[in-house]
Amino acid sequence: MPSKSYVVWNNKGGAGKTTLTFQLSAAYAQLHPLEKIVVIDMCPQANVSSALLANKINPNVLLYPEEVTVSTVCDYLLAKLKRNNTELETTNLMDFLVHVNTTNKRIPTNLYLMCGDLYLEALSRKLEQERLLQTTPANDNPWKRVTLFIKDYIEGMSRQHVDCVFFIDTNPTFSIYTEMAISAAERLIVPFMADDFSLSAITAMFNLVYGYTTDENKRFNCLKEYQYYWLAKANNIQRPKLHLFVNNRATYYDTRASAAFSAAEISKFLNEVYWKNEDMFSSDFDASPGVLMDHIIDLPDFHSSGVVFYILVVLY
């Protein structure tokens, strides 16, 4: 089975990215016990790592990775900065992962974690500096090379004959490590809440990742060549296909999300985008009226129901 990869992101805090990543990865691992599931924690707060490891991990692992034996995402990124690809090809990439069940027995045995690191924010300054180096014969396309560090890990695992399903957690900011996470995945899962703030965030997401905008204001056209979507296209970096939109923390009445918490405006916007730009969406979207609604899922409030198996049916 070839590797599959999902990134969970929305340009808004509190939308439920980490909670959704935690639930999806653990539930998927339980439903597919013969597959290896890997969570890559690309958030400097490392919350999904803490959740998976049930807060029992030595806190120094997240604070002082250079003084402990557990590897983190920063260890991998530093290795990419210090070594060439030939050296990393001979490294067992599983060594950068934590076997979650050894710490948290409630998690399925087939789930692994590239542990988050509180130093990721500090390291991002170095990564950005490296990415902006001048292209030379000895340093070919540094922007693309650094942006694809996480994708290199996923593809490297496949070359080492370790096929996995990857779930990548993110934080709201559109920093270099967010761009790296988005560039690594095949599919994008977007959690949101049914409010005006989430609509604004989803609108911004379409612009940041895909360059899509409904704004006719041309004031910022002079800046487009500095934007991720422009640089990704120019450097032939495949951005993830939009796969699921999760109306998170919906309040239910009977068996349906109550009208007061519906995602009507967001659904309307997404349908408009879909009919104009089908290529942004995953192949699971069938070009027929109303089909987009099958990919906008109401998830009950986490405190009343933590069950996400319905989503996993769509993930297949």
XYZ file of C-alpha atoms in Angstrom:
316
model
C 0.000 0.000 0.000
C 1.528 3.352 -1.023
C 1.815 6.052 1.598
C -1.041 8.514 2.050
C -0.678 11.917 3.673
C -3.118 14.401 5.186
C -2.433 17.838 6.633
C -4.940 19.451 9.007
C -4.873 23.241 8.751
C -6.988 26.363 8.930
C -5.768 29.935 9.137
C -7.606 30.431 12.439
C -6.824 29.579 16.027
C -9.183 27.389 18.027
C -10.731 25.628 15.034
C -9.813 22.212 16.437
C -6.818 21.234 14.299
C -4.917 19.447 17.050
C -7.953 17.707 18.540
C -9.006 16.520 15.084
C -5.500 15.284 14.245
C -5.366 13.390 17.528
C -8.754 11.754 17.047
C -8.319 10.947 13.376
C -4.896 9.382 13.744
C -5.821 7.288 16.793
C -9.142 6.139 15.337
C -7.603 5.420 11.931
C -4.878 3.369 13.582
C -7.493 1.376 15.486
C -9.500 0.695 12.326
C -6.416 -0.254 10.284
C -4.218 -2.315 12.642
C -2.026 -3.661 9.827
C -0.984 -0.184 8.656
C 1.607 2.134 10.181
C 0.152 5.506 11.136
C 2.510 8.452 11.642
C 1.634 11.817 13.175
C 4.048 14.638 12.364
C 3.741 17.482 14.864
C 4.509 20.732 13.040
C 3.199 23.038 15.764
C 5.707 24.702 18.147
C 3.280 24.173 21.036
C 3.557 20.391 20.496
C 0.027 19.852 21.799
C -0.769 16.792 19.692
C 2.431 15.198 20.997
C 1.362 15.871 24.572
C -2.105 14.485 23.849
C -0.859 11.282 22.222
C 1.739 10.703 24.914
C -0.810 11.451 27.644
C 1.469 14.095 29.208
C 3.626 11.330 30.652
C 6.611 12.112 28.500
C 9.539 13.782 30.231
C 8.915 17.507 29.628
C 12.612 17.901 28.866
C 12.002 16.026 25.619
C 10.158 19.033 24.315
C 12.324 21.627 26.001
C 15.840 20.277 25.588
C 15.943 17.809 22.691
C 19.739 17.951 22.499
C 20.016 16.467 26.022
C 17.693 13.482 25.601
C 17.472 10.374 23.480
C 13.981 10.939 22.065
C 14.078 12.542 18.621
C 11.815 15.437 17.690
C 10.847 17.215 14.500
C 13.710 19.640 15.134
C 16.203 16.762 15.180
C 15.043 15.718 11.738
C 15.102 19.257 10.346
C 18.569 19.871 11.785
C 19.721 16.635 10.183
C 18.398 17.873 6.843
C 20.288 21.136 7.289
C 23.555 19.447 8.289
C 23.635 16.379 6.062
C 23.247 15.774 2.397
C 20.495 13.538 1.063
C 22.894 10.640 0.445
C 23.762 10.441 4.133
C 20.112 10.570 5.173
C 19.256 7.813 2.709
C 21.382 5.456 4.814
C 19.718 6.585 8.060
C 16.796 4.564 9.379
C 14.045 7.196 9.216
C 12.033 5.299 11.833
C 14.644 6.515 14.318
C 13.066 9.970 14.179
C 9.760 8.570 15.456
C 8.418 7.746 18.906
C 6.377 4.547 19.273
C 3.432 6.086 21.109
C 2.123 2.881 22.691
C 5.315 2.447 24.724
C 4.285 5.571 26.660
C 0.501 5.589 26.289
C -1.018 2.097 26.317
C -4.417 3.466 25.298
C -3.101 4.317 21.828
C -3.011 1.538 19.179
C 0.360 -0.153 18.740
C 0.639 0.865 15.079
C 0.762 4.622 15.733
C 4.057 6.540 15.646
C 4.889 10.178 16.286
C 7.444 12.650 15.033
C 7.416 14.541 18.299
C 6.787 18.268 18.400
C 9.397 20.639 19.737
C 9.119 23.994 21.470
C 12.269 25.056 19.622
C 10.579 24.777 16.220
C 9.822 28.502 16.230
C 13.475 29.346 16.890
C 14.652 26.865 14.260
C 12.277 28.385 11.730
C 14.499 31.487 11.578
C 17.421 29.350 10.469
C 15.243 27.456 7.991
C 14.012 30.696 6.462
C 17.551 32.010 6.206
C 18.609 28.800 4.453
C 15.653 28.992 2.097
C 16.582 32.498 0.982
C 20.170 31.631 0.057
C 21.193 32.483 -3.461
C 20.890 29.665 -5.972
C 24.291 28.435 -7.124
C 25.524 25.320 -8.961
C 26.418 23.837 -5.563
C 23.205 25.038 -3.893
C 20.430 24.294 -6.332
C 17.083 25.978 -5.604
C 17.324 26.362 -1.797
C 13.738 27.639 -1.496
C 12.314 24.449 -2.951
C 14.813 22.190 -1.183
C 14.000 23.504 2.305
C 10.254 23.788 1.708
C 10.155 20.077 0.820
C 12.041 18.806 3.906
C 8.948 17.135 5.389
C 7.842 15.737 2.049
C 11.360 14.301 1.706
C 10.743 12.410 4.944
C 7.485 10.922 3.681
C 9.039 9.926 0.364
C 12.166 8.665 2.130
C 10.061 6.317 4.241
C 8.583 4.868 1.054
C 12.054 4.402 -0.427
C 12.959 2.488 2.728
C 9.875 0.324 2.084
C 7.974 1.681 5.079
C 4.567 2.691 3.757
C 2.474 4.722 6.188
C -0.547 6.941 6.513
C 0.639 10.373 7.649
C -1.371 12.955 9.578
C 0.340 16.339 9.944
C -0.734 18.744 12.669
C -0.171 22.482 12.219
C -0.741 25.772 13.960
C -2.690 28.757 12.553
C 0.217 30.967 11.488
C 1.392 30.741 7.899
C 5.061 30.429 8.790
C 7.748 28.425 7.039
C 6.957 25.265 9.030
C 3.291 25.600 8.017
C 4.340 25.899 4.386
C 6.528 22.823 4.813
C 3.606 20.872 6.295
C 1.231 21.910 3.513
C 3.809 21.116 0.836
C 4.294 17.616 2.246
C 0.717 16.351 2.108
C -1.466 15.017 -0.661
C -4.733 16.126 0.917
C -5.867 19.009 3.100
C -8.464 18.660 5.871
C -9.905 22.004 6.987
C -11.632 22.208 10.383
C -13.817 25.241 10.976
C -16.622 26.519 13.158
C -19.796 27.989 11.726
C -19.120 31.654 12.322
C -18.075 34.727 10.371
C -14.499 34.446 11.646
C -14.120 30.971 10.140
C -15.491 32.179 6.817
C -12.817 34.872 6.765
C -10.160 32.307 7.659
C -11.243 29.892 4.913
C -11.256 32.748 2.425
C -7.706 33.607 3.491
C -6.689 29.937 3.237
C -7.741 29.798 -0.413
C -5.630 32.855 -1.135
C -2.558 31.784 0.865
C -2.369 28.240 -0.466
C -3.945 28.441 -3.918
C -3.886 32.118 -4.843
C -7.664 32.177 -5.167
C -9.439 35.383 -4.202
C -12.792 37.043 -4.768
C -11.285 40.442 -4.000
C -10.918 42.601 -7.090
C -8.589 44.962 -5.254
C -5.261 44.883 -7.099
C -3.261 46.784 -4.472
C -1.206 43.765 -3.474
C -0.449 42.362 -6.927
C 3.068 43.739 -6.584
C 3.610 41.340 -3.648
C 2.370 38.142 -5.258
C 5.820 36.935 -6.285
C 6.718 36.717 -2.583
C 3.693 34.621 -1.652
C 3.723 30.884 -0.998
C 1.181 29.996 -3.688
C 3.194 31.878 -6.320
C 6.540 30.421 -5.268
C 5.115 26.904 -4.959
C 3.753 27.070 -8.491
C 6.982 28.590 -9.823
C 9.015 25.829 -8.154
C 6.666 23.035 -9.247
C 5.630 22.133 -5.695
C 2.346 20.280 -5.610
C -0.078 21.720 -3.087
C -2.530 19.365 -1.376
C -5.957 18.744 -2.796
C -8.842 19.919 -0.637
C -10.366 16.772 0.806
C -12.617 17.474 3.800
C -14.163 20.483 5.525
C -15.111 19.672 9.100
C -17.720 21.821 10.823
C -16.172 21.290 14.225
C -17.951 21.548 17.573
C -21.387 21.678 15.976
C -24.291 21.752 18.395
C -26.849 19.081 17.503
C -30.621 19.077 17.731
C -32.074 15.589 17.333
C -29.779 14.012 14.700
C -28.672 17.110 12.775
C -26.611 20.211 13.418
C -28.936 22.914 14.659
C -29.677 25.744 12.244
C -28.100 28.300 14.561
C -24.784 26.502 14.168
C -25.084 25.546 10.503
C -22.351 26.268 7.977
C -24.652 27.674 5.304
C -22.514 30.664 4.309
C -19.321 28.630 4.320
C -20.985 25.889 2.269
C -22.185 28.472 -0.233
C -18.689 29.931 -0.575
C -17.082 26.493 -0.967
C -19.550 25.480 -3.657
C -18.817 28.671 -5.579
C -15.097 27.968 -5.424
C -15.604 24.336 -6.396
C -17.490 25.083 -9.574
C -14.849 27.602 -10.654
C -11.763 25.607 -9.571
C -12.448 21.872 -9.453
C -8.722 21.172 -9.764
C -8.181 22.410 -6.173
C -10.282 19.547 -4.815
C -9.448 15.867 -4.432
C -10.628 13.345 -6.999
C -13.203 12.103 -4.470
C -15.267 15.148 -5.402
C -17.674 14.079 -8.111
C -18.624 16.841 -10.543
C -22.365 16.762 -9.927
C -24.715 19.225 -8.191
C -24.612 19.179 -4.413
C -21.785 16.667 -4.159
C -19.603 19.113 -2.242
C -21.967 18.750 0.685
C -20.692 15.181 1.092
C -17.311 16.652 1.975
C -18.558 19.200 4.502
C -19.041 17.162 7.651
C -20.690 18.238 10.888
C -18.676 16.990 13.850
C -20.518 17.120 17.198
C -18.975 19.108 19.996
C -15.972 17.246 21.391
C -17.322 17.388 24.916
C -20.524 15.615 23.873
C -19.028 13.223 21.354
C -15.440 12.435 20.420
C -16.413 9.927 17.765
C -14.969 10.610 14.303
C -15.415 7.247 12.638
C -17.818 8.722 10.119
C -15.002 10.904 8.799
C -12.774 7.864 8.494
C -15.284 6.285 6.136
C -14.739 9.229 3.795
C -10.963 8.970 4.264
C -11.249 5.328 3.292
